[in-house]
Amino acid sequence: MRVPLKWLSEYVDLTIGPKELAERLTMAGVEVAEVITAAGEWDGITVGHVVDVSPHPNADRLVLATVDLGGEQQTVVCGAPNVAAGQKVPFARTGARLIDGRTGEHTVLRPAVIRGVESAGMVCSEKELGLSEYHEGIMVLADDAPVGVPIASFLGDPVFDLEPTPNRPDLLSIIGVAHEVAALTAAPVRDPSSEYSAARKPIKGRVQVQIDDPDLCPRYVAALIDNISVEESPAWMQERLMAAGLRPINNVVDITNYVMLELGQPLHAFDLTRVGGRKIIVRRAHAGETLILLDGAEQKLSADMLVIADAEAPVALAGVMGGLNSEINLNTTTVLLESANFHGPNIRRTAGALKARTDASNRFEKGLSPHLPPIAAQRAVKLMVEMCGGKAADGIIDVYPGKRKDIRVTVTQRRLHALLGMELPVARVRQVLSSLGFSCRWVPPDRFVVRVPYWRTDVSIADDVVEEVARIIGYDELPTTRLRGALPPAQPQPRRDLRTRVADILAGAGMQEVITYSLTSLGALRKVVAPEDLSVDAPLRIANPMSQEQEYARTSLRASLLRTLADNVRRRDEFTALFETARVYLPRPGDLPDEVETVAAVITGRAPGRWGEPEGEPAGFYEAKSYLDMLLGRLGVSAEYAETADYALLPGRAAAVSVDDRRIGLAGQVHPRVASQFDLEAPVAMFELDLDALLPHVAGPRRYQPAAPYPAVEEDIAVIVNRDMPGARVQSIIQAAPLVRSARLFDVYSGPQVPPGKKSLAFSISYQAADHTLTDEEVRRQQERILTRLRGEVGAELRG
Amino acid sequence: MAATPDPAPLMPSDNESLTQIESQARSELDAVDDDDALERWRVSYLGRRGRLTLVLRGLTSLPLEERKSVGAQANRLKRELEAELQEKKARLGQSATEALIAERIDVTLPGPPLRAGRLHPTTQTLRDMLDCFVSMGFQVVEGPEIEWDHYNFEALRIPKDHPARDMWDTLWIDAQEESDRPMLLRTHTSPMQIRIMEQAQPPIRVVVPGKCYRYEATDPTHEWMMTQVEGLAVDEGISMADLKGTLADFAHRIFGPDRKVRFRCDYFPFVEPGMELRIDCFLCGGEGCRTCSRSGWIEILGAGMVHPEILESVGYDSERYTGFAFGMGVERIAMLRHGIDDIRLFYSNDLRFLDQF
Ligand SMILES: [Zn+2]
């Protein structure tokens, strides 16, 4: 909503400057997004024409600019780099009031001698005019700027670009803004006049209005004006409309727009001769009906849309746009003026469905006051009488099935105090409310009875009134205190805590956390998830996706991580390890999806050597496992790994991770087929864990184990087993033996020194007893037993 | 290896006289020039099976007279050799240290690189924010990212076809079948206000972090996925003054104690009165610049007193209980803290960006 201040000042005196007014409005909840031309005090500043630029005799960075002011010329010193002959510029004479470009203070321009040259005036920057902060060069005006005229008449009045909140349709009118200004600056509001004398016989009988669907049209007011001559509106009205951002069309249409901007009530003018049967019927559209709107688009209407119809067919889409068939044209002589109230949600739905949001629908959808239609109609008739040579029919037709009473709200001092955290004197409350147009009666000992002005459709309960008081006083005036009172009992959040711990551990181990989008494409999921899994957990689709890339709620983090990895390794060639903790969304019939907390990681590249250059083998399966082992170890989880098959992983390099026989995740090397789809050439390892499945297995606080006072004995053994025997199985047999404190694998060998198809596994075993020093004999016997078990269970032989 | 029993002590041979041992030990010790050689020397003379040790062990098999004189000599020699061993050890140590000192290294060279892992800047800022609220007694809870229209809109007083819906352009889930329960990607964390109040009684003091989604074209200040922190406090006697105090404490803790904080009226359908928190622009110091759209102030968050109809709808007595709620974007706060000028950097995950935090 653009509010030209000159127009605004017709209804309320503007006693403070535009900048301060904008600030006060904004703080009170009426956001002024921009002051479009902040004409400060531009006395003595006129449009000039630069006719010559020559070097300053005593300074390299300065020039002498000769400026024609229409009949006289001034030569001034100028330091702006952009000044050039031929420009139209704002020129300030000595004595002009402007803003100091360095300090930002208001100042009066004095004559000066700059490096020995007298300078009586200056060429101004935007900052010096208070238009912006720009002070790096002079302001250059349009070529058609008239030389010699005051700058204010060329640049125009300041205009507020207002962004009212959706609860305040009254602020989509100049008069509504005037009420705010009045309350904030203690000035009275002057309502525009709607007095006119009717020159024709009564409207009754000349036109009929019938509301078939009063649920969607609580009120319909019609007026008739004869003897209209359609032509251009006067210049003052055209200027105002343009300043407010509307294009002038003709005097009749301009008046409807003008009154809409002035009072907030959209109006529509029909050519009476084109309204069949001289009858207005407000009804829902019939199925299959069509209407060509003013913008030329033919719209198919549905039965939930409200139309204005004549005896035969729709002539307007109610509250949205008129129809071409009843439009005002140059031959129109009798105008049927509509000023109605419509049901907001319905108008919004219709405008949205037809993609035809208009200035009218934008106001109606927010719920206008049903008090407005007769006021606006009379104001428009008055203007048509004055500007179009119109002769008004006597009276108006006012069909008002949805009559609404004034709203009265009771507000107690107790409530006011409870919400604001401070007490306010009764007189202060009454003064604030009446400045906003509320009437306020004090009923001792504790109540205010407040009547809400009709234009404030947003106020209906006591707390709304409290806000009115608070915002006009200013929120900054309220006290600032801290919360007191009892705290609720603490609820554990194990799911969140686990995610936090996982992120800390992985980042601490050198992985970089990334956060990627939750939505992905089906194509991306297909690259990393088996078709059968995609059909079991078919991802949720977005009904209105912004793009194909963001069409599905992801059921796996893999694709996003691989893509992120690929984007980054293109830029660098270092060891790269990324992880993400996020949810995947597994659909459930008839319910919200299961949002499964997941961690996934991808690793690629060679680790840095002494000087940071990549060295050695590229990271593969075992690097992924290193991170996983450490993560699970720190969480106190002992997991088992078993070879598995996975769509995205290389066979033979994929492991299922389980705890207590429940599968919680996967680790593996990404299949080159998959990697290449992401343009990844080097080997990539990954793991993923279902944190919700892991959660019940995470150990609580560790139990302290005192160090045994008796020394441990270290013995190494090497055994030969079949090549496909899982090392973890051999290790677990050793680990399970009595007196074995730990067993650490330290070598794996297959080659000429062992038989074909075999491998050698070497373990360092630490034996220890809790209650005595082990003898050599005990250790030897234990080792024998271990070897016997290994021989029996996994066919192991001691390596000689 | 495991301990094995000592073999029986051996007698020194006839020509293995103490004098011989003494002279050989001394000349060998002289030649020792490092710790390893010194240890070998010790084992060969003073070790468990060292030559001098064997002489001492063999004493018992000698006649008494001989035992006395040989014993005295052997013990003297042992003491002397042990002393010389210590002396040599100290000398060697000293010369090793001197060698290290003499060597000198270039202390300006870098250490071998350790791989630094980092948390995402959103996570870092989010944690700081949550820490701040936790210290004020708020508990952290989370909720679903895919929500019912009911919780995201209806229960928050934003019915279908309400103009306020324009404030939250929504990504809708495609319903497989016609349903009167539309599902969506939550546009804010506010649905958790309802879910929490439905399940608990006052006093309530929670913060809810989480991802939110909007149907939005991206540009330097708009991103369709973002992280929010919602706050909710409901109890007897909570006022706007408490809301101001809580938010001012938060802003000062996150942005520094010198920031100016201002509160202005704003509108959200689920609060009344509604407010917005602003801090003075730290780029221009309040003069007005591009970042603050020339106002000198930067909007940080939206807040307000929980609407009494919402309190009633979850079964609270709105005359007895009042409360406040607030919501803010984590990325926006991270941008202000770190001077990041493009929100799209967060989720494009360029390591050249992430490495900086
Ligand atoms: Zn600024």
PDB file of C-alpha atoms in Angstrom, chain A residues 382-543:
ATOM      1  CA  LYS A 382     -20.391  12.989  -4.561  1.00  0.00           C
ATOM      2  CA  LEU A 383     -17.193  12.865  -6.637  1.00  0.00           C
ATOM      3  CA  MET A 384     -19.103  11.733  -9.742  1.00  0.00           C
ATOM      4  CA  VAL A 385     -21.501  14.585  -9.353  1.00  0.00           C
ATOM      5  CA  GLU A 386     -18.620  17.013  -9.008  1.00  0.00           C
ATOM      6  CA  MET A 387     -16.271  15.590 -11.621  1.00  0.00           C
ATOM      7  CA  CYS A 388     -18.346  13.798 -14.250  1.00  0.00           C
ATOM      8  CA  GLY A 389     -21.286  16.110 -14.532  1.00  0.00           C
ATOM      9  CA  GLY A 390     -23.382  13.401 -12.940  1.00  0.00           C
ATOM     10  CA  LYS A 391     -26.859  13.779 -11.583  1.00  0.00           C
ATOM     11  CA  ALA A 392     -27.459  11.448  -8.680  1.00  0.00           C
ATOM     12  CA  ALA A 393     -30.646   9.505  -8.165  1.00  0.00           C
ATOM     13  CA  ASP A 394     -32.186  10.109  -4.784  1.00  0.00           C
ATOM     14  CA  GLY A 395     -31.109   7.640  -2.121  1.00  0.00           C
ATOM     15  CA  ILE A 396     -29.352   4.334  -2.339  1.00  0.00           C
ATOM     16  CA  ILE A 397     -30.457   0.730  -2.384  1.00  0.00           C
ATOM     17  CA  ASP A 398     -29.144  -0.989   0.717  1.00  0.00           C
ATOM     18  CA  VAL A 399     -29.752  -4.728   1.074  1.00  0.00           C
ATOM     19  CA  TYR A 400     -28.228  -5.773   4.394  1.00  0.00           C
ATOM     20  CA  PRO A 401     -29.116  -9.338   5.390  1.00  0.00           C
ATOM     21  CA  GLY A 402     -25.945  -9.871   7.427  1.00  0.00           C
ATOM     22  CA  LYS A 403     -26.421  -6.954   9.779  1.00  0.00           C
ATOM     23  CA  ARG A 404     -23.716  -6.814  12.388  1.00  0.00           C
ATOM     24  CA  LYS A 405     -23.929  -4.971  15.657  1.00  0.00           C
ATOM     25  CA  ASP A 406     -21.197  -2.785  17.016  1.00  0.00           C
ATOM     26  CA  ILE A 407     -18.591  -4.731  18.920  1.00  0.00           C
ATOM     27  CA  ARG A 408     -18.265  -4.021  22.614  1.00  0.00           C
ATOM     28  CA  VAL A 409     -15.418  -5.427  24.628  1.00  0.00           C
ATOM     29  CA  THR A 410     -14.962  -5.434  28.364  1.00  0.00           C
ATOM     30  CA  VAL A 411     -11.386  -5.057  29.522  1.00  0.00           C
ATOM     31  CA  THR A 412     -10.439  -5.221  33.169  1.00  0.00           C
ATOM     32  CA  GLN A 413      -7.577  -3.321  34.727  1.00  0.00           C
ATOM     33  CA  ARG A 414      -6.457  -6.677  36.107  1.00  0.00           C
ATOM     34  CA  ARG A 415      -6.114  -8.153  32.611  1.00  0.00           C
ATOM     35  CA  LEU A 416      -4.340  -5.083  31.331  1.00  0.00           C
ATOM     36  CA  HIS A 417      -1.893  -5.284  34.202  1.00  0.00           C
ATOM     37  CA  ALA A 418      -1.455  -9.067  33.853  1.00  0.00           C
ATOM     38  CA  LEU A 419      -0.536  -8.848  30.181  1.00  0.00           C
ATOM     39  CA  LEU A 420       1.533  -5.676  30.222  1.00  0.00           C
ATOM     40  CA  GLY A 421       3.304  -6.291  33.499  1.00  0.00           C
ATOM     41  CA  MET A 422       2.540  -2.720  34.572  1.00  0.00           C
ATOM     42  CA  GLU A 423      -0.341  -0.607  35.766  1.00  0.00           C
ATOM     43  CA  LEU A 424      -1.706   2.228  33.681  1.00  0.00           C
ATOM     44  CA  PRO A 425      -3.843   5.124  34.899  1.00  0.00           C
ATOM     45  CA  VAL A 426      -7.446   4.970  33.729  1.00  0.00           C
ATOM     46  CA  ALA A 427      -7.118   8.326  32.018  1.00  0.00           C
ATOM     47  CA  ARG A 428      -4.142   7.196  29.980  1.00  0.00           C
ATOM     48  CA  VAL A 429      -5.977   4.093  28.730  1.00  0.00           C
ATOM     49  CA  ARG A 430      -9.017   6.145  27.779  1.00  0.00           C
ATOM     50  CA  GLN A 431      -6.911   8.749  26.021  1.00  0.00           C
ATOM     51  CA  VAL A 432      -5.058   6.130  23.931  1.00  0.00           C
ATOM     52  CA  LEU A 433      -8.225   4.286  22.967  1.00  0.00           C
ATOM     53  CA  SER A 434     -10.196   7.366  22.038  1.00  0.00           C
ATOM     54  CA  SER A 435      -7.302   8.653  19.919  1.00  0.00           C
ATOM     55  CA  LEU A 436      -7.744   5.466  17.870  1.00  0.00           C
ATOM     56  CA  GLY A 437     -11.474   6.028  17.495  1.00  0.00           C
ATOM     57  CA  PHE A 438     -12.556   3.611  20.222  1.00  0.00           C
ATOM     58  CA  SER A 439     -15.084   4.853  22.694  1.00  0.00           C
ATOM     59  CA  CYS A 440     -14.156   3.871  26.181  1.00  0.00           C
ATOM     60  CA  ARG A 441     -16.283   3.984  29.303  1.00  0.00           C
ATOM     61  CA  TRP A 442     -14.730   3.384  32.728  1.00  0.00           C
ATOM     62  CA  VAL A 443     -16.900   1.322  35.057  1.00  0.00           C
ATOM     63  CA  PRO A 444     -15.390   1.337  38.537  1.00  0.00           C
ATOM     64  CA  PRO A 445     -13.854  -0.451  40.179  1.00  0.00           C
ATOM     65  CA  ASP A 446     -12.107  -2.439  37.456  1.00  0.00           C
ATOM     66  CA  ARG A 447     -13.710  -2.362  34.012  1.00  0.00           C
ATOM     67  CA  PHE A 448     -13.416  -0.490  30.773  1.00  0.00           C
ATOM     68  CA  VAL A 449     -16.305  -0.976  28.365  1.00  0.00           C
ATOM     69  CA  VAL A 450     -14.902  -0.322  24.922  1.00  0.00           C
ATOM     70  CA  ARG A 451     -16.793   0.136  21.697  1.00  0.00           C
ATOM     71  CA  VAL A 452     -14.676  -0.829  18.720  1.00  0.00           C
ATOM     72  CA  PRO A 453     -14.804   1.551  15.725  1.00  0.00           C
ATOM     73  CA  TYR A 454     -16.375  -0.105  12.710  1.00  0.00           C
ATOM     74  CA  TRP A 455     -13.208  -0.071  10.606  1.00  0.00           C
ATOM     75  CA  ARG A 456     -11.257  -2.095  13.171  1.00  0.00           C
ATOM     76  CA  THR A 457     -12.434  -5.576  12.216  1.00  0.00           C
ATOM     77  CA  ASP A 458      -9.367  -7.048  13.907  1.00  0.00           C
ATOM     78  CA  VAL A 459     -10.387  -6.137  17.457  1.00  0.00           C
ATOM     79  CA  SER A 460     -12.865  -8.410  19.210  1.00  0.00           C
ATOM     80  CA  ILE A 461     -11.514  -9.510  22.607  1.00  0.00           C
ATOM     81  CA  ALA A 462      -9.960  -7.874  25.641  1.00  0.00           C
ATOM     82  CA  ASP A 463      -6.407  -8.891  24.699  1.00  0.00           C
ATOM     83  CA  ASP A 464      -6.837  -7.160  21.331  1.00  0.00           C
ATOM     84  CA  VAL A 465      -7.647  -3.950  23.181  1.00  0.00           C
ATOM     85  CA  VAL A 466      -4.628  -4.468  25.434  1.00  0.00           C
ATOM     86  CA  GLU A 467      -2.453  -4.621  22.333  1.00  0.00           C
ATOM     87  CA  GLU A 468      -3.946  -1.355  21.090  1.00  0.00           C
ATOM     88  CA  VAL A 469      -3.005   0.358  24.323  1.00  0.00           C
ATOM     89  CA  ALA A 470       0.468  -1.171  24.401  1.00  0.00           C
ATOM     90  CA  ARG A 471       1.397  -0.404  20.820  1.00  0.00           C
ATOM     91  CA  ILE A 472       0.350   3.227  20.978  1.00  0.00           C
ATOM     92  CA  ILE A 473       2.156   3.774  24.277  1.00  0.00           C
ATOM     93  CA  GLY A 474       5.077   1.887  22.723  1.00  0.00           C
ATOM     94  CA  TYR A 475       6.381  -1.551  23.638  1.00  0.00           C
ATOM     95  CA  ASP A 476       9.644   0.073  24.635  1.00  0.00           C
ATOM     96  CA  GLU A 477       7.763   1.786  27.468  1.00  0.00           C
ATOM     97  CA  LEU A 478       6.732  -1.514  29.047  1.00  0.00           C
ATOM     98  CA  PRO A 479       8.904  -2.855  31.869  1.00  0.00           C
ATOM     99  CA  THR A 480      11.452  -5.591  31.266  1.00  0.00           C
ATOM    100  CA  THR A 481      11.474  -8.407  33.801  1.00  0.00           C
ATOM    101  CA  ARG A 482      12.681 -12.003  34.065  1.00  0.00           C
ATOM    102  CA  LEU A 483      10.603 -15.134  34.413  1.00  0.00           C
ATOM    103  CA  ARG A 484       9.862 -16.292  37.930  1.00  0.00           C
ATOM    104  CA  GLY A 485       8.009 -19.257  39.343  1.00  0.00           C
ATOM    105  CA  ALA A 486       8.423 -23.001  39.521  1.00  0.00           C
ATOM    106  CA  LEU A 487      10.085 -24.899  36.714  1.00  0.00           C
ATOM    107  CA  PRO A 488       8.383 -27.959  35.243  1.00  0.00           C
ATOM    108  CA  PRO A 489      10.009 -31.333  35.942  1.00  0.00           C
ATOM    109  CA  ALA A 490      12.830 -32.153  33.563  1.00  0.00           C
ATOM    110  CA  GLN A 491      11.939 -34.575  30.785  1.00  0.00           C
ATOM    111  CA  PRO A 492      14.822 -36.633  29.374  1.00  0.00           C
ATOM    112  CA  GLN A 493      15.387 -36.257  25.624  1.00  0.00           C
ATOM    113  CA  PRO A 494      17.452 -39.354  24.798  1.00  0.00           C
ATOM    114  CA  ARG A 495      16.840 -39.146  21.061  1.00  0.00           C
ATOM    115  CA  ARG A 496      18.164 -35.650  20.806  1.00  0.00           C
ATOM    116  CA  ASP A 497      21.022 -36.349  23.216  1.00  0.00           C
ATOM    117  CA  LEU A 498      22.147 -39.300  21.117  1.00  0.00           C
ATOM    118  CA  ARG A 499      22.152 -37.228  17.946  1.00  0.00           C
ATOM    119  CA  THR A 500      24.217 -34.572  19.684  1.00  0.00           C
ATOM    120  CA  ARG A 501      26.718 -37.147  20.981  1.00  0.00           C
ATOM    121  CA  VAL A 502      27.049 -38.788  17.582  1.00  0.00           C
ATOM    122  CA  ALA A 503      27.762 -35.444  15.934  1.00  0.00           C
ATOM    123  CA  ASP A 504      30.307 -34.533  18.601  1.00  0.00           C
ATOM    124  CA  ILE A 505      32.127 -37.851  18.327  1.00  0.00           C
ATOM    125  CA  LEU A 506      32.291 -37.848  14.541  1.00  0.00           C
ATOM    126  CA  ALA A 507      33.323 -34.198  14.310  1.00  0.00           C
ATOM    127  CA  GLY A 508      35.875 -34.828  17.040  1.00  0.00           C
ATOM    128  CA  ALA A 509      37.268 -37.668  14.958  1.00  0.00           C
ATOM    129  CA  GLY A 510      37.834 -35.345  12.016  1.00  0.00           C
ATOM    130  CA  MET A 511      34.607 -35.602  10.053  1.00  0.00           C
ATOM    131  CA  GLN A 512      32.872 -32.495   8.740  1.00  0.00           C
ATOM    132  CA  GLU A 513      29.182 -32.146   9.456  1.00  0.00           C
ATOM    133  CA  VAL A 514      26.974 -31.198   6.515  1.00  0.00           C
ATOM    134  CA  ILE A 515      23.257 -30.426   6.364  1.00  0.00           C
ATOM    135  CA  THR A 516      21.557 -31.231   3.095  1.00  0.00           C
ATOM    136  CA  TYR A 517      18.004 -30.743   1.830  1.00  0.00           C
ATOM    137  CA  SER A 518      15.291 -33.062   3.108  1.00  0.00           C
ATOM    138  CA  LEU A 519      13.634 -33.200  -0.291  1.00  0.00           C
ATOM    139  CA  THR A 520      15.167 -34.940  -3.253  1.00  0.00           C
ATOM    140  CA  SER A 521      14.305 -36.319  -6.649  1.00  0.00           C
ATOM    141  CA  LEU A 522      13.097 -39.789  -7.443  1.00  0.00           C
ATOM    142  CA  GLY A 523      16.037 -40.075  -9.811  1.00  0.00           C
ATOM    143  CA  ALA A 524      18.514 -39.428  -7.011  1.00  0.00           C
ATOM    144  CA  LEU A 525      16.873 -42.011  -4.744  1.00  0.00           C
ATOM    145  CA  ARG A 526      16.853 -44.555  -7.562  1.00  0.00           C
ATOM    146  CA  LYS A 527      20.619 -44.270  -7.839  1.00  0.00           C
ATOM    147  CA  VAL A 528      21.177 -45.457  -4.278  1.00  0.00           C
ATOM    148  CA  VAL A 529      18.139 -47.447  -3.171  1.00  0.00           C
ATOM    149  CA  ALA A 530      17.066 -50.789  -4.615  1.00  0.00           C
ATOM    150  CA  PRO A 531      13.859 -50.664  -6.675  1.00  0.00           C
ATOM    151  CA  GLU A 532      12.167 -53.151  -4.332  1.00  0.00           C
ATOM    152  CA  ASP A 533      13.013 -50.985  -1.293  1.00  0.00           C
ATOM    153  CA  LEU A 534      11.678 -47.932  -3.071  1.00  0.00           C
ATOM    154  CA  SER A 535       8.401 -49.698  -3.637  1.00  0.00           C
ATOM    155  CA  VAL A 536       8.138 -50.892  -0.022  1.00  0.00           C
ATOM    156  CA  ASP A 537       8.902 -47.444   1.389  1.00  0.00           C
ATOM    157  CA  ALA A 538       7.601 -45.376  -1.516  1.00  0.00           C
ATOM    158  CA  PRO A 539       8.735 -41.846  -0.637  1.00  0.00           C
ATOM    159  CA  LEU A 540       6.123 -39.201   0.068  1.00  0.00           C
ATOM    160  CA  ARG A 541       5.641 -36.913  -2.895  1.00  0.00           C
ATOM    161  CA  ILE A 542       5.234 -33.150  -2.655  1.00  0.00           C
ATOM    162  CA  ALA A 543       1.986 -32.066  -4.291  1.00  0.00           C
TER     163      ALA A 543
END
